[in-house]
Short mmCIF file of C-alpha atoms and ligand atoms in Angstrom, two decimals:
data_model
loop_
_atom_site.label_atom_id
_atom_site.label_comp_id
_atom_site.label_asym_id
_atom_site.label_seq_id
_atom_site.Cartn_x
_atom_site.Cartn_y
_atom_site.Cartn_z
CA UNK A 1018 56.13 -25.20 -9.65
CA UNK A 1019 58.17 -27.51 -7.59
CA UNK A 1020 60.14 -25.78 -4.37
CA UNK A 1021 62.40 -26.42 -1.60
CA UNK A 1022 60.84 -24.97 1.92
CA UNK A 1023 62.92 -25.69 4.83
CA UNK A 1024 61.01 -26.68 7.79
CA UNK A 1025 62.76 -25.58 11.09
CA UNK A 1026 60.01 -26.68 13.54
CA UNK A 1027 61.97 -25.45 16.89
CA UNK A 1028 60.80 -25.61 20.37
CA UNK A 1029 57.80 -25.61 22.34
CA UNK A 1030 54.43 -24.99 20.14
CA UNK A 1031 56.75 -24.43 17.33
CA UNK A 1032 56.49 -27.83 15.69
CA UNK A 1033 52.74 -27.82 16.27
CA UNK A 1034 52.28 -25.04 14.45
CA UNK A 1035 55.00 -25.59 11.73
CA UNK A 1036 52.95 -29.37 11.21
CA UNK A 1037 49.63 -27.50 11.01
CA UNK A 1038 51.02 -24.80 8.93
CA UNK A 1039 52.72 -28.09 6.67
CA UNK A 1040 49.53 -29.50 6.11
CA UNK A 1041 48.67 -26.20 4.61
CA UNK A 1042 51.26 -26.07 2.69
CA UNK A 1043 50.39 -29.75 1.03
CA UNK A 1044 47.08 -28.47 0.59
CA UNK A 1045 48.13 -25.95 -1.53
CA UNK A 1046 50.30 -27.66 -3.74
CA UNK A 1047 47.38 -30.15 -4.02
CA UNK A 1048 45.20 -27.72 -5.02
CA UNK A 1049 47.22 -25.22 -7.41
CA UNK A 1050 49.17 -28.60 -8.95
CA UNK A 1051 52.96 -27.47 -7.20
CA UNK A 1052 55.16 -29.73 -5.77
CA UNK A 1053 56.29 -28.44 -2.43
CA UNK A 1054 59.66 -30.49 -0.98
CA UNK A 1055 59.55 -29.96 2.98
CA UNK A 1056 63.24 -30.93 4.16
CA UNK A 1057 63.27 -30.53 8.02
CA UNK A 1058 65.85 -29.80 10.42
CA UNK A 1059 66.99 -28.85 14.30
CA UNK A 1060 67.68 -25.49 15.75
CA UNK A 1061 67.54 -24.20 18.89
CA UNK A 1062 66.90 -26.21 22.01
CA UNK A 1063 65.86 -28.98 19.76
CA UNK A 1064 69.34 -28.72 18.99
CA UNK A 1065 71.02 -28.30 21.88
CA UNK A 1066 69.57 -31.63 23.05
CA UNK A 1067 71.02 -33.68 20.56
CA UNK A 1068 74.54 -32.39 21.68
CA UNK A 1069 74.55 -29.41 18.52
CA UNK A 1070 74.98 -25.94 18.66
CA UNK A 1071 72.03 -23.61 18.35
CA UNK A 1072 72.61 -23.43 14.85
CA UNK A 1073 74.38 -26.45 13.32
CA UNK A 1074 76.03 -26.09 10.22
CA UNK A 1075 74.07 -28.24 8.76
CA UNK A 1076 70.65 -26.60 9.06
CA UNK A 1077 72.23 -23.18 8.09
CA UNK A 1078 73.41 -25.01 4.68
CA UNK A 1079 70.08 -26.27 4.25
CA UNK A 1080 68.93 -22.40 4.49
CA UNK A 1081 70.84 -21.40 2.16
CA UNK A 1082 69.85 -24.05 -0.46
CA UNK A 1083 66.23 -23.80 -0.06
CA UNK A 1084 63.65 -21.55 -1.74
CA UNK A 1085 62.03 -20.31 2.17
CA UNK A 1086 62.79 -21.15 5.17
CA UNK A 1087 59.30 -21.51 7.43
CA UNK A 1088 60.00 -21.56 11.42
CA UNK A 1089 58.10 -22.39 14.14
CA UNK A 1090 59.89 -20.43 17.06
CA UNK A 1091 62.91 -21.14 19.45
CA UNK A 1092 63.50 -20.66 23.19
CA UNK A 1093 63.48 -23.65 25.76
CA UNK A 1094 63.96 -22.76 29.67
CA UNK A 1095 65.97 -25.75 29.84
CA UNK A 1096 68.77 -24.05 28.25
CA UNK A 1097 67.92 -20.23 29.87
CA UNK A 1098 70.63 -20.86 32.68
CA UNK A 1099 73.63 -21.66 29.57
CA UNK A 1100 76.20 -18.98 28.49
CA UNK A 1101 74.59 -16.94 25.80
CA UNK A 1102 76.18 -18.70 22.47
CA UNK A 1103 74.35 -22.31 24.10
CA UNK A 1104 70.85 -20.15 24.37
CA UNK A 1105 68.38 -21.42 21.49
CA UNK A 1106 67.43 -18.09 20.80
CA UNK A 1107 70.92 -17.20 19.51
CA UNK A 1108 69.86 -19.22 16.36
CA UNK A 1109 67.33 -16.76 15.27
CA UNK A 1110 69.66 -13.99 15.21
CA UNK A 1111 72.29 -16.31 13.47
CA UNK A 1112 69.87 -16.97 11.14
CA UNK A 1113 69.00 -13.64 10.11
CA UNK A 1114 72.58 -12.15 9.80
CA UNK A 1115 73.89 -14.64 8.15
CA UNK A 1116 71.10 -14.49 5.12
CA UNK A 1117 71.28 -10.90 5.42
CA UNK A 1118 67.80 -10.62 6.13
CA UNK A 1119 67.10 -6.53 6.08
CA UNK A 1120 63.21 -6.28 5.20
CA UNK A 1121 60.46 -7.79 8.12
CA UNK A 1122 57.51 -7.06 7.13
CA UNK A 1123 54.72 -7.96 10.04
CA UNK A 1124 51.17 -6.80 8.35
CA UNK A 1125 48.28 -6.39 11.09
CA UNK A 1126 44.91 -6.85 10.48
CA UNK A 1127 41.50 -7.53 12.04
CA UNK A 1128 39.73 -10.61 11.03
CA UNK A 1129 36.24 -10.05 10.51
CA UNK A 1130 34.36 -11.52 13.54
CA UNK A 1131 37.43 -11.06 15.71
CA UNK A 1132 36.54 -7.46 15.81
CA UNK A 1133 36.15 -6.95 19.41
CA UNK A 1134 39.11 -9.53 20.69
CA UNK A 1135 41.45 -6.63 20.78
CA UNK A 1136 41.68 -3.84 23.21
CA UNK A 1137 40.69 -0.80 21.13
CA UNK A 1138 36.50 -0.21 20.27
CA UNK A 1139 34.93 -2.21 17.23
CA UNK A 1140 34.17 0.94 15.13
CA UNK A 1141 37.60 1.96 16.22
CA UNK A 1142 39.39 -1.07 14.49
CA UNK A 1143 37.51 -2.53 12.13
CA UNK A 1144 38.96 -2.46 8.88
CA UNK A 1145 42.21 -2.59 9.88
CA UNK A 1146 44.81 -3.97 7.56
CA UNK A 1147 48.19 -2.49 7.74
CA UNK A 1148 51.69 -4.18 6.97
CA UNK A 1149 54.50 -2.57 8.76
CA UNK A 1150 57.98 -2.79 7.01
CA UNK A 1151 61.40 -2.59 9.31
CA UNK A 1152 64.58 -2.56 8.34
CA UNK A 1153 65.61 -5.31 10.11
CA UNK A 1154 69.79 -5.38 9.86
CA UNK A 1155 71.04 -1.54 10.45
CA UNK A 1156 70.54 1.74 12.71
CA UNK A 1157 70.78 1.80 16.73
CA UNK A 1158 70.65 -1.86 16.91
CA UNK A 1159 74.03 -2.55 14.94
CA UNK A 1160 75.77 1.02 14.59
CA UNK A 1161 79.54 1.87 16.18
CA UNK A 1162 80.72 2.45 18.26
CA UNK A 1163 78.61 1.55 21.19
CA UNK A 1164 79.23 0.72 24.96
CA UNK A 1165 79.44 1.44 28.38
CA UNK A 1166 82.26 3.86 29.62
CA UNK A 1167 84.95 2.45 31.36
CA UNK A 1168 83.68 3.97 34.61
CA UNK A 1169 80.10 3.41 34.29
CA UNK A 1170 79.03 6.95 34.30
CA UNK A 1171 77.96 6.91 30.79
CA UNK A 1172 76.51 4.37 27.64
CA UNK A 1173 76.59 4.79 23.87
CA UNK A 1174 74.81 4.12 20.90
CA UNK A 1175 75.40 4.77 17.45
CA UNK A 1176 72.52 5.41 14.90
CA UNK A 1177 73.92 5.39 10.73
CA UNK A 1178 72.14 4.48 8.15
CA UNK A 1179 73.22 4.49 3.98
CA UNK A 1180 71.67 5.68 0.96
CA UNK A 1181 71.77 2.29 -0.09
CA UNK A 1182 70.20 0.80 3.21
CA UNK A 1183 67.22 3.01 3.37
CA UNK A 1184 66.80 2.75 -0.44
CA UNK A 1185 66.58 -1.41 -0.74
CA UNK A 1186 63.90 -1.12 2.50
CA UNK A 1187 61.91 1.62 0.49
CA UNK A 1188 61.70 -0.29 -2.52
CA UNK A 1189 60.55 -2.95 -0.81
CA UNK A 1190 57.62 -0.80 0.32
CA UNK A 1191 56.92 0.45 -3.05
CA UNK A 1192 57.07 -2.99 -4.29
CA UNK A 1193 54.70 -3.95 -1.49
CA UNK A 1194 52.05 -0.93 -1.47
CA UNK A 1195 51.67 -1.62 -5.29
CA UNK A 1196 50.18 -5.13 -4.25
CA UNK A 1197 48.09 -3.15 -1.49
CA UNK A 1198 46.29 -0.14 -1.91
CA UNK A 1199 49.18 2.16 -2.82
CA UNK A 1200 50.02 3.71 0.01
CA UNK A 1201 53.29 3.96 1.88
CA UNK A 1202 53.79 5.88 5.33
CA UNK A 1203 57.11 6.79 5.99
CA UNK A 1204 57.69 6.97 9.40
CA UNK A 1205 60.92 9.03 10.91
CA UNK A 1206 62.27 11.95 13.18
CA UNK A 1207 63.19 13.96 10.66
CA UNK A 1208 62.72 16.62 12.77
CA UNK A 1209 65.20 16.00 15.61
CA UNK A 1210 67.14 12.74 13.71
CA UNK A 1211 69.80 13.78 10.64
CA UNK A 1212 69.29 10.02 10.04
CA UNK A 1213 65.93 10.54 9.58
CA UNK A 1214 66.34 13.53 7.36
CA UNK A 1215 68.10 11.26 5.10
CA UNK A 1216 65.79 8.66 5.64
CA UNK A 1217 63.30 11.06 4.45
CA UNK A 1218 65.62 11.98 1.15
CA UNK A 1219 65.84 8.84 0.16
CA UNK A 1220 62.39 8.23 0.09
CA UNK A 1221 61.06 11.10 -1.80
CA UNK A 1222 63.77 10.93 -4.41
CA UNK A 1223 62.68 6.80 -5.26
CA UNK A 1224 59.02 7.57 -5.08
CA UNK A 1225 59.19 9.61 -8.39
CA UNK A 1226 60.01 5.35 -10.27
CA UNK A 1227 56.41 4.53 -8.04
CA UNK A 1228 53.83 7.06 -9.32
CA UNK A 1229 51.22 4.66 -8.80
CA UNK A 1230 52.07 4.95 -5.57
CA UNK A 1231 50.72 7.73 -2.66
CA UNK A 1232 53.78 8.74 -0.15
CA UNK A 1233 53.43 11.22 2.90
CA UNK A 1234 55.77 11.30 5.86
CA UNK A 1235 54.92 11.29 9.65
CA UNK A 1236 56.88 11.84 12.53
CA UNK A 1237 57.19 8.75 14.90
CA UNK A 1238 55.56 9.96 18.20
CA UNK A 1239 52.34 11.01 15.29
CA UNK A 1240 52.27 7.51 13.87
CA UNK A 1241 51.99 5.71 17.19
CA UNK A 1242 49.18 7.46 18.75
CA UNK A 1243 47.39 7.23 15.04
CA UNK A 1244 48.08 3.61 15.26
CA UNK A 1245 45.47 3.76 18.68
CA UNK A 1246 43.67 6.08 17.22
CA UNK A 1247 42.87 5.53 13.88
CA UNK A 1248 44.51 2.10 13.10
CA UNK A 1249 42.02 1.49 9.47
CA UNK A 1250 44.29 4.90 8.25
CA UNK A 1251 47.07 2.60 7.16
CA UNK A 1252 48.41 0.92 4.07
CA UNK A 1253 52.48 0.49 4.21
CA UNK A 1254 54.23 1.90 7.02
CA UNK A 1255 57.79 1.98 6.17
CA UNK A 1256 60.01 2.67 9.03
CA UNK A 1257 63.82 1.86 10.55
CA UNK A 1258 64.77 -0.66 12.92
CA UNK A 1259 63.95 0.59 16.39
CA UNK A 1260 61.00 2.48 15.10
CA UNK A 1261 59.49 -0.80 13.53
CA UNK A 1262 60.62 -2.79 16.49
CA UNK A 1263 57.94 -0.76 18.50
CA UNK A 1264 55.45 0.13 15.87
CA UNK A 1265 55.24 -3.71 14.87
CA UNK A 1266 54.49 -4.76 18.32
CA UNK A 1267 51.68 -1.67 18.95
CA UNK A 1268 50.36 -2.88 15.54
CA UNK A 1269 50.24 -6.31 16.32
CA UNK A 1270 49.12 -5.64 19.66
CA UNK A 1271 45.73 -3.81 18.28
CA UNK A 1272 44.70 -6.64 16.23
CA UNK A 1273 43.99 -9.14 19.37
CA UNK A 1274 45.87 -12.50 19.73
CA UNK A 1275 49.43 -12.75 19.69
CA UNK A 1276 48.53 -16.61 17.64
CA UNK A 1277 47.33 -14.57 15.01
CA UNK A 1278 50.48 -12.73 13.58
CA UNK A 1279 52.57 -14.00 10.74
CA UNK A 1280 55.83 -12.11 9.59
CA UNK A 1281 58.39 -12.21 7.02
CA UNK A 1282 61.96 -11.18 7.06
CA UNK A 1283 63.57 -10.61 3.78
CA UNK A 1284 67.20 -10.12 1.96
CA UNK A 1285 68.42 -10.98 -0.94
CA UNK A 1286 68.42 -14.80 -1.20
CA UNK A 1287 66.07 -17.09 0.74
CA UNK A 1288 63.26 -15.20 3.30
CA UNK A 1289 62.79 -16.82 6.59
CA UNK A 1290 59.05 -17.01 7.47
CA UNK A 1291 57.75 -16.92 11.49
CA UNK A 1292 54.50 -16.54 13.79
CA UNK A 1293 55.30 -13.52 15.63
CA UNK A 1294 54.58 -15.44 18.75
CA UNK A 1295 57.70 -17.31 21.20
CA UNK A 1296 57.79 -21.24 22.25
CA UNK A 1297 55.08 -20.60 24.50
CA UNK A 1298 56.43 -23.40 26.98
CA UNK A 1299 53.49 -22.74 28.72
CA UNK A 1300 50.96 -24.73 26.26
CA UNK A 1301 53.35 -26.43 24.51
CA UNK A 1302 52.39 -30.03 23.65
CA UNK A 1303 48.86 -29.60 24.45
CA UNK A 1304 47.51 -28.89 21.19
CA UNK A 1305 46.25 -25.70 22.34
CA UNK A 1306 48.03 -23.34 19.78
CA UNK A 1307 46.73 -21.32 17.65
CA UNK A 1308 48.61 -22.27 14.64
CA UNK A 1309 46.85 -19.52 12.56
CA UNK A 1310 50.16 -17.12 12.44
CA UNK A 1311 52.02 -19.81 11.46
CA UNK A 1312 49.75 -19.96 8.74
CA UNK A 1313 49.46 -16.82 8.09
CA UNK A 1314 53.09 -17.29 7.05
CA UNK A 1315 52.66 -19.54 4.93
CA UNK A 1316 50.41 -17.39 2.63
CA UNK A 1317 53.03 -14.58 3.26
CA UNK A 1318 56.01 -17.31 2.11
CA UNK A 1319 53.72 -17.81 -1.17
CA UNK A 1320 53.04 -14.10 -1.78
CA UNK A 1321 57.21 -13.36 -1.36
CA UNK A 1322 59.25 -16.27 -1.97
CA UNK A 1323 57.20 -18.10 -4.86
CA UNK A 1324 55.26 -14.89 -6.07
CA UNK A 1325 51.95 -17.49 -6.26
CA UNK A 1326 49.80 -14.49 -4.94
CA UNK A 1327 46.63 -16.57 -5.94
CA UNK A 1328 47.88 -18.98 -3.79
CA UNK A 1329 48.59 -16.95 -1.01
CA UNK A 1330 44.94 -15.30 -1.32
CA UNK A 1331 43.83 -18.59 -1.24
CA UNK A 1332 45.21 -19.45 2.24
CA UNK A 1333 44.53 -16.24 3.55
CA UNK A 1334 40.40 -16.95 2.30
CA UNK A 1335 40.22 -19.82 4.12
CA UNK A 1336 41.31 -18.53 7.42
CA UNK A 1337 39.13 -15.67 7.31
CA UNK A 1338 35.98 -18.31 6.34
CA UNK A 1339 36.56 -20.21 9.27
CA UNK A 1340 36.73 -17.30 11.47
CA UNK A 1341 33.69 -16.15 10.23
CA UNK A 1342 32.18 -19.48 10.73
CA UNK A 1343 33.12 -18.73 14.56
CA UNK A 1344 35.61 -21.38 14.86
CA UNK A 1345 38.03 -20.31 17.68
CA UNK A 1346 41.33 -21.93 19.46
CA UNK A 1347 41.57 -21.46 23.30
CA UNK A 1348 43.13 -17.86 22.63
CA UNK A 1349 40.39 -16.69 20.74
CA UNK A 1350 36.86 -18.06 22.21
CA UNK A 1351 34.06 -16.70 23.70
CA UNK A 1352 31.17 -18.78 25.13
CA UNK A 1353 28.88 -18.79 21.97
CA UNK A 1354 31.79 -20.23 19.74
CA UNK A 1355 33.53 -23.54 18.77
CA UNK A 1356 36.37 -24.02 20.20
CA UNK A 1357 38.87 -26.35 18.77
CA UNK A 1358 42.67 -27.43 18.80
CA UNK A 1359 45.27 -26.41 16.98
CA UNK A 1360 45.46 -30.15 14.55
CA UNK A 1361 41.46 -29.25 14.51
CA UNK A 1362 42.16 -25.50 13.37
CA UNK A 1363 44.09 -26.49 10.76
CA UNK A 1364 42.27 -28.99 9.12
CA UNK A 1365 39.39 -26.64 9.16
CA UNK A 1366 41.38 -23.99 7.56
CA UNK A 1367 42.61 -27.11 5.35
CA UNK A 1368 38.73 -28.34 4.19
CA UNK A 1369 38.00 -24.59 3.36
CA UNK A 1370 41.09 -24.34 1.31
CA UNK A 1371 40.70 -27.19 -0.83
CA UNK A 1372 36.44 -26.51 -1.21
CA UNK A 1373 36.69 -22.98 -1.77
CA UNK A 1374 33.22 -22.45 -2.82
CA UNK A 1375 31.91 -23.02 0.83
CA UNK A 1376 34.05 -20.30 1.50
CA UNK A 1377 33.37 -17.04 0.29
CA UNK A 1378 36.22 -14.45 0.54
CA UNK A 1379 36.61 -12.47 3.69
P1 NAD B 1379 55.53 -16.32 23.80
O1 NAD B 1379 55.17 -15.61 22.55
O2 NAD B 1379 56.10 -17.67 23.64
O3 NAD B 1379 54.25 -16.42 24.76
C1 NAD B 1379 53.59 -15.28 25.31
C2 NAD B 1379 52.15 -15.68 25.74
O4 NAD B 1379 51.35 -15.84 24.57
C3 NAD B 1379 52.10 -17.01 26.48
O5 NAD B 1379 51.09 -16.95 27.47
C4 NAD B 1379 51.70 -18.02 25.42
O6 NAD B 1379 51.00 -19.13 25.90
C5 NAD B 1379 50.83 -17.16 24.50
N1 NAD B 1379 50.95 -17.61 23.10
C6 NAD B 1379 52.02 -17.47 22.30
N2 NAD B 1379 51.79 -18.01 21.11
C7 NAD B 1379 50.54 -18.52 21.15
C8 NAD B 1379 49.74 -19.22 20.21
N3 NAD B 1379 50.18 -19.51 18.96
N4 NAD B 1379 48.49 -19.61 20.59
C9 NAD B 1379 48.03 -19.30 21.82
N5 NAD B 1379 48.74 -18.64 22.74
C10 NAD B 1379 49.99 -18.26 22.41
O7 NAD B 1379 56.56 -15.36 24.58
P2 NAD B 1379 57.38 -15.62 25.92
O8 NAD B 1379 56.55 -16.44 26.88
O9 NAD B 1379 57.90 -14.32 26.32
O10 NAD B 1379 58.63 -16.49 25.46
C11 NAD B 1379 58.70 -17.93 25.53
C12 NAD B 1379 59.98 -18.38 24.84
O11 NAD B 1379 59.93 -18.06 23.45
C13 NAD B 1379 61.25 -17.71 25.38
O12 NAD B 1379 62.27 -18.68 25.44
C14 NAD B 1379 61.56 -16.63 24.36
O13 NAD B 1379 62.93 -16.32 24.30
C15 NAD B 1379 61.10 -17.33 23.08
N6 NAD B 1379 60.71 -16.40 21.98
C16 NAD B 1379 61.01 -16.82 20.73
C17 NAD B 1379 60.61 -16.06 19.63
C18 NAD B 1379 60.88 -16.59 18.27
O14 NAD B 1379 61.29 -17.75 18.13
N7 NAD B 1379 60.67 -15.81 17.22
C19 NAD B 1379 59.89 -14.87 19.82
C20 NAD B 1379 59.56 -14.49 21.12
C21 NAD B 1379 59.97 -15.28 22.20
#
């Protein structure tokens, strides 16, 4: 297969990770026989300092022509003083609307030996491995009218959703459960939330095309304290936008390093795929990163953008045998492990990739 993957590296750790999570990709098409074309270009403060906008043009064009769009993360505090359209971050958001990107998927799970680098118990999280879907581009966060009253005595916010939103997001989590282990958790207030009762509508009515598929329902305020409680529970949890925003984060949160998370955001034309994680300004240029959610993406950009689900398995192996084999960034160690950088990381996760027989599946 030959493909066009935009490469929009970013600020701070971002174009560590997006090289480390390059190299990956070349290791794939190495292996599988694809031929992966990585065109790069500037957003956000790396941008800004060549006297562009956030978002030039030219990198949005790029987007649009490309099969995926991989990106390291935005935000300098160079720029955090500007007026809001000259803040890096406003490319991320430009990005998404403008590709109409309405599914973000952000799957959580616990890598075995990094079992006890979250905050919950072992036997409480072990076995976790949960993908929570958002809708990403409608409800509270977009809905009007909203504002402030004229006098300041009051604030507004306006939560719609239609048939047609909630039924695209809940196909993609049929589609997705049926590559999982069939189960989709629809999360809403359907008991408080008309919204939600719709939400809920929607949802029952399209799981009769998925009978492959398991649904139940589960009220919001349930699903997070399950989430503490019982995190291995989950398959799919499909959700709207505020919901996911927080359920995503508790998720991710449960799992241990923020390094560690990979997401997707979806539409209808190219996907944009991101680490969780900021421009960590903090460690950037160190080569201190963990560049493993940036991988992580990677495997999800091969899974949704080029359906190569071998492929994708393949990446997601190879992380998991070198995590077993106690190999740890700065994020991640404890004293009895070896602790490498993020260039080191990835050319582990590189060797196990291209000799998978040292490296049993996870
Ligand atoms: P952050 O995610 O950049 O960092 C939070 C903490 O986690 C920091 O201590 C950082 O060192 C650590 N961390 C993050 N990624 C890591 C990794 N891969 N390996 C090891 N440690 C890692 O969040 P922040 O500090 O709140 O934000 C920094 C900048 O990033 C801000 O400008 C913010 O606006 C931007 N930001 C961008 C995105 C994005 O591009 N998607 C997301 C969040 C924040």
């Amino acid at each position: 297969m030959r493909s066009s993957i935009l490469l929009l590296p970013g600020d701070g750790i971002g174009p560590e990770v997006v090289a480390a999570a390059a190299s990956i990709l070349r290791a794939v098409a190495s292996r599988f026989g694809h031929q992966f074309d990585l065109p790069e270009a500037a957003i956000g403060g790396a941008a800004l300092r060549r006297g562009l906008p956030p978002l030039p043009d030219e990198a949005l064009a790029a987007a649009r022509e490309s099969s995926a769009i991989l990106l390291g993360a935005v935000g300098d505090p160079a720029f955090d003083k500007g007026d809001s359209s000259r803040r890096p971050e406003t490319a991320l958001l430009a990005v998404r609307r403008e590709l109409q990107l309405y599914a973000n998927f952000r799957p959580a799970r616990v890598w075995p030996g990094l079992e006890d680098s979250g905050p919950l118990k072992q036997s409480v999280v072990a076995g976790t491995d949960m993908l929570v879907l958002r809708e990403l581009t409608g409800g509270l966060y977009y809905g009007e009218p909203r504002g402030i009253a004229a006098d300041g005595a009051s604030a507004h916010n306006t939560m719609r959703y239609s048939r047609h939103e909630i039924e695209r997001i809940a196909r993609r989590g049929f589609e997705a459960a049926r590559t999982r282990r069939k189960h989709v958790m629809s999360v809403d207030k359907a008991n408080v939330l008309e919204t939600s009762r719709l939400w809920r509508q929607v949802v029952t009515n399209l799981a009769a095309e998925y009978p492959d598929v398991t649904v139940d329902h589960m009220y919001v305020d349930s699903c997070a304290m399950k989430i503490a409680l019982a995190p291995a529970s989950f398959d799919v949890i499909l959700t709207e936008n505020l919901f996911g925003d927080i359920l995503s984060d508790e998720a991710g949160a449960i799992v241990g390093s923020l390094g560690l998370l990979p997401s997707a955001s979806l539409g209808d034309g190219p996907g944009l795929f991101e680490p969780v994680h900021g421009s960590a300004p903090d460690i950037a240029g160190r080569n201190i990163a963990n560049p493993i959610g940036a991988i992580g993406s990677v495997a999800m950009l091969l899974r949704h953008a080029l359906a190569l689900e071998t492929e994708a398995r393949a990446v997601e192996d190879a992380i998991g045998s070198v995590l077993r084999r106690g190999v740890r960034t700065a994020d991640l160690v404890d004293r009895s492990e070896q602790r490498v950088g993020t260039r080191e990381m990835a050319a582990e996760i590189e060797a196990a990739l291209l000799a998978p027989a040292a490296a049993p599946r996870a």
